[in-house]
């Protein structure tokens, strides 16, 4: 599968490494493809290529958005049309939102990119877990939500393919829950001192 990755930071780089190892074709999209950060990300993923944000969006059957939440509107606009694409929103917003009633970032992407099949996923855990989701005898959980069942099935496979147990949280309107869950993960890891080797697990009986 062709995957365009918008952002060459920690999340973009981690998921690119894992998906490339599964045989997917990766094209990173960067504001400056010649920056040191962009070159470093590219060097970690053998066979990957890099271009503009629009290049990556055009290339990808799946397009991963992995930029800071505050940068999402600019990045999505720079992608050009995302109509028909499966767009994975891995982003989070930290700090004050511009409007108290602002929707989730995922719903904002859906608004900015008409026709995009947006799935929120990969935002609720750290990149260490994306690189290795195994915890002794268990896999870490990964939550996703979205309104397009076929798109969710593809993203489900991309998450389970790298070792997560995947939980479908429902429609895209549930994305705010996942964005808050991400804040709890960060709070526990970095403010409560648990560190980044923690992961979510839903128990059932
Ligand atoms: N780090 C984690 O463990 C983690 C886990 C889950 C979710 N997330 C979320 O995932 C997103 C990415 O996190 P990260 O840790 O990968 O961030 P990061 O390492 O800081 O990388 C951010 C990337 O976004 C790019 N970027 C920033 N502003 C942009 C713009 N206006 N247009 C295009 N690209 C832009 C940066 O490019 P430049 O080099 O050009 O600045 C960089 O490649 C965030 O929303 C974060 O909250 C992070």
PDB file of N, CA and C in Angstrom, residues 162-203:
ATOM      1  N   UNK A 162       1.279  -3.946  13.120  1.00  0.00           N
ATOM      2  CA  UNK A 162       2.496  -3.611  13.875  1.00  0.00           C
ATOM      3  C   UNK A 162       2.374  -4.039  15.341  1.00  0.00           C
ATOM      4  N   UNK A 163       1.354  -4.828  15.650  1.00  0.00           N
ATOM      5  CA  UNK A 163       1.341  -5.498  16.950  1.00  0.00           C
ATOM      6  C   UNK A 163       0.360  -4.997  17.987  1.00  0.00           C
ATOM      7  N   UNK A 164      -0.482  -4.036  17.633  1.00  0.00           N
ATOM      8  CA  UNK A 164      -1.469  -3.560  18.602  1.00  0.00           C
ATOM      9  C   UNK A 164      -2.724  -4.432  18.577  1.00  0.00           C
ATOM     10  N   UNK A 165      -3.380  -4.562  19.729  1.00  0.00           N
ATOM     11  CA  UNK A 165      -4.767  -5.008  19.779  1.00  0.00           C
ATOM     12  C   UNK A 165      -5.617  -3.762  19.554  1.00  0.00           C
ATOM     13  N   UNK A 166      -6.554  -3.838  18.604  1.00  0.00           N
ATOM     14  CA  UNK A 166      -7.250  -2.633  18.160  1.00  0.00           C
ATOM     15  C   UNK A 166      -8.678  -2.611  18.679  1.00  0.00           C
ATOM     16  N   UNK A 167      -9.081  -1.463  19.173  1.00  0.00           N
ATOM     17  CA  UNK A 167     -10.441  -1.288  19.692  1.00  0.00           C
ATOM     18  C   UNK A 167     -11.117  -0.158  18.932  1.00  0.00           C
ATOM     19  N   UNK A 168     -12.261  -0.480  18.324  1.00  0.00           N
ATOM     20  CA  UNK A 168     -13.034   0.501  17.565  1.00  0.00           C
ATOM     21  C   UNK A 168     -13.946   1.249  18.532  1.00  0.00           C
ATOM     22  N   UNK A 169     -13.729   2.542  18.632  1.00  0.00           N
ATOM     23  CA  UNK A 169     -14.448   3.372  19.601  1.00  0.00           C
ATOM     24  C   UNK A 169     -15.718   3.972  18.985  1.00  0.00           C
ATOM     25  N   UNK A 170     -15.941   3.730  17.665  1.00  0.00           N
ATOM     26  CA  UNK A 170     -17.173   4.200  17.046  1.00  0.00           C
ATOM     27  C   UNK A 170     -16.937   5.310  16.040  1.00  0.00           C
ATOM     28  N   UNK A 171     -17.907   6.243  15.921  1.00  0.00           N
ATOM     29  CA  UNK A 171     -17.838   7.277  14.885  1.00  0.00           C
ATOM     30  C   UNK A 171     -16.781   8.343  15.184  1.00  0.00           C
ATOM     31  N   UNK A 172     -16.538   9.193  14.186  1.00  0.00           N
ATOM     32  CA  UNK A 172     -15.516  10.233  14.354  1.00  0.00           C
ATOM     33  C   UNK A 172     -15.871  11.194  15.485  1.00  0.00           C
ATOM     34  N   UNK A 173     -17.136  11.281  15.821  1.00  0.00           N
ATOM     35  CA  UNK A 173     -17.536  12.168  16.923  1.00  0.00           C
ATOM     36  C   UNK A 173     -16.964  11.700  18.264  1.00  0.00           C
ATOM     37  N   UNK A 174     -16.417  10.476  18.309  1.00  0.00           N
ATOM     38  CA  UNK A 174     -15.762   9.996  19.533  1.00  0.00           C
ATOM     39  C   UNK A 174     -14.292  10.437  19.613  1.00  0.00           C
ATOM     40  N   UNK A 175     -13.817  11.159  18.595  1.00  0.00           N
ATOM     41  CA  UNK A 175     -12.385  11.500  18.555  1.00  0.00           C
ATOM     42  C   UNK A 175     -11.952  12.339  19.753  1.00  0.00           C
ATOM     43  N   UNK A 176     -12.844  13.207  20.240  1.00  0.00           N
ATOM     44  CA  UNK A 176     -12.461  14.036  21.388  1.00  0.00           C
ATOM     45  C   UNK A 176     -12.112  13.160  22.589  1.00  0.00           C
ATOM     46  N   UNK A 177     -12.809  12.024  22.726  1.00  0.00           N
ATOM     47  CA  UNK A 177     -12.490  11.110  23.837  1.00  0.00           C
ATOM     48  C   UNK A 177     -11.063  10.603  23.700  1.00  0.00           C
ATOM     49  N   UNK A 178     -10.670  10.281  22.468  1.00  0.00           N
ATOM     50  CA  UNK A 178      -9.314   9.766  22.257  1.00  0.00           C
ATOM     51  C   UNK A 178      -8.275  10.872  22.459  1.00  0.00           C
ATOM     52  N   UNK A 179      -8.641  12.095  22.128  1.00  0.00           N
ATOM     53  CA  UNK A 179      -7.699  13.200  22.350  1.00  0.00           C
ATOM     54  C   UNK A 179      -7.529  13.461  23.845  1.00  0.00           C
ATOM     55  N   UNK A 180      -8.600  13.279  24.623  1.00  0.00           N
ATOM     56  CA  UNK A 180      -8.465  13.412  26.076  1.00  0.00           C
ATOM     57  C   UNK A 180      -7.698  12.227  26.663  1.00  0.00           C
ATOM     58  N   UNK A 181      -7.920  11.040  26.103  1.00  0.00           N
ATOM     59  CA  UNK A 181      -7.190   9.865  26.594  1.00  0.00           C
ATOM     60  C   UNK A 181      -5.693  10.057  26.386  1.00  0.00           C
ATOM     61  N   UNK A 182      -5.334  10.691  25.275  1.00  0.00           N
ATOM     62  CA  UNK A 182      -3.919  10.971  25.010  1.00  0.00           C
ATOM     63  C   UNK A 182      -3.365  11.909  26.078  1.00  0.00           C
ATOM     64  N   UNK A 183      -4.172  12.873  26.486  1.00  0.00           N
ATOM     65  CA  UNK A 183      -3.696  13.800  27.516  1.00  0.00           C
ATOM     66  C   UNK A 183      -3.469  13.070  28.826  1.00  0.00           C
ATOM     67  N   UNK A 184      -4.322  12.080  29.115  1.00  0.00           N
ATOM     68  CA  UNK A 184      -4.129  11.291  30.339  1.00  0.00           C
ATOM     69  C   UNK A 184      -2.833  10.476  30.239  1.00  0.00           C
ATOM     70  N   UNK A 185      -2.592   9.908  29.064  1.00  0.00           N
ATOM     71  CA  UNK A 185      -1.351   9.121  28.886  1.00  0.00           C
ATOM     72  C   UNK A 185      -0.121  10.015  29.145  1.00  0.00           C
ATOM     73  N   UNK A 186      -0.126  11.201  28.557  1.00  0.00           N
ATOM     74  CA  UNK A 186       1.008  12.124  28.721  1.00  0.00           C
ATOM     75  C   UNK A 186       1.121  12.549  30.186  1.00  0.00           C
ATOM     76  N   UNK A 187      -0.010  12.801  30.824  1.00  0.00           N
ATOM     77  CA  UNK A 187      -0.006  13.214  32.228  1.00  0.00           C
ATOM     78  C   UNK A 187       0.633  12.127  33.106  1.00  0.00           C
ATOM     79  N   UNK A 188       0.189  10.879  32.876  1.00  0.00           N
ATOM     80  CA  UNK A 188       0.730   9.779  33.687  1.00  0.00           C
ATOM     81  C   UNK A 188       2.221   9.573  33.403  1.00  0.00           C
ATOM     82  N   UNK A 189       2.570   9.628  32.121  1.00  0.00           N
ATOM     83  CA  UNK A 189       3.956   9.323  31.735  1.00  0.00           C
ATOM     84  C   UNK A 189       4.913  10.405  32.214  1.00  0.00           C
ATOM     85  N   UNK A 190       4.533  11.668  32.020  1.00  0.00           N
ATOM     86  CA  UNK A 190       5.527  12.732  32.202  1.00  0.00           C
ATOM     87  C   UNK A 190       5.278  13.639  33.402  1.00  0.00           C
ATOM     88  N   UNK A 191       4.033  13.658  33.935  1.00  0.00           N
ATOM     89  CA  UNK A 191       3.806  14.525  35.096  1.00  0.00           C
ATOM     90  C   UNK A 191       3.678  13.704  36.366  1.00  0.00           C
ATOM     91  N   UNK A 192       3.225  12.494  36.234  1.00  0.00           N
ATOM     92  CA  UNK A 192       3.092  11.624  37.406  1.00  0.00           C
ATOM     93  C   UNK A 192       4.284  10.676  37.542  1.00  0.00           C
ATOM     94  N   UNK A 193       5.206  10.771  36.623  1.00  0.00           N
ATOM     95  CA  UNK A 193       6.468  10.050  36.777  1.00  0.00           C
ATOM     96  C   UNK A 193       6.453   8.582  36.395  1.00  0.00           C
ATOM     97  N   UNK A 194       5.391   8.120  35.725  1.00  0.00           N
ATOM     98  CA  UNK A 194       5.364   6.701  35.360  1.00  0.00           C
ATOM     99  C   UNK A 194       6.282   6.380  34.189  1.00  0.00           C
ATOM    100  N   UNK A 195       6.623   7.403  33.411  1.00  0.00           N
ATOM    101  CA  UNK A 195       7.496   7.182  32.256  1.00  0.00           C
ATOM    102  C   UNK A 195       6.736   6.641  31.062  1.00  0.00           C
ATOM    103  N   UNK A 196       7.396   6.622  29.892  1.00  0.00           N
ATOM    104  CA  UNK A 196       6.695   6.279  28.649  1.00  0.00           C
ATOM    105  C   UNK A 196       6.472   4.789  28.421  1.00  0.00           C
ATOM    106  N   UNK A 197       6.988   3.933  29.293  1.00  0.00           N
ATOM    107  CA  UNK A 197       6.735   2.494  29.115  1.00  0.00           C
ATOM    108  C   UNK A 197       5.454   2.088  29.823  1.00  0.00           C
ATOM    109  N   UNK A 198       4.382   2.772  29.455  1.00  0.00           N
ATOM    110  CA  UNK A 198       3.035   2.445  29.934  1.00  0.00           C
ATOM    111  C   UNK A 198       2.117   2.403  28.719  1.00  0.00           C
ATOM    112  N   UNK A 199       1.083   1.589  28.804  1.00  0.00           N
ATOM    113  CA  UNK A 199       0.179   1.465  27.653  1.00  0.00           C
ATOM    114  C   UNK A 199      -1.212   1.106  28.141  1.00  0.00           C
ATOM    115  N   UNK A 200      -2.191   1.416  27.296  1.00  0.00           N
ATOM    116  CA  UNK A 200      -3.585   1.103  27.627  1.00  0.00           C
ATOM    117  C   UNK A 200      -3.903  -0.360  27.349  1.00  0.00           C
ATOM    118  N   UNK A 201      -4.741  -0.948  28.253  1.00  0.00           N
ATOM    119  CA  UNK A 201      -5.271  -2.303  28.029  1.00  0.00           C
ATOM    120  C   UNK A 201      -6.694  -2.346  28.553  1.00  0.00           C
ATOM    121  N   UNK A 202      -7.634  -2.676  27.675  1.00  0.00           N
ATOM    122  CA  UNK A 202      -9.030  -2.819  28.067  1.00  0.00           C
ATOM    123  C   UNK A 202      -9.268  -4.262  28.478  1.00  0.00           C
ATOM    124  N   UNK A 203      -9.750  -4.466  29.700  1.00  0.00           N
ATOM    125  CA  UNK A 203     -10.038  -5.823  30.165  1.00  0.00           C
ATOM    126  C   UNK A 203     -11.511  -6.140  29.904  1.00  0.00           C
TER     127      UNK A 203
END
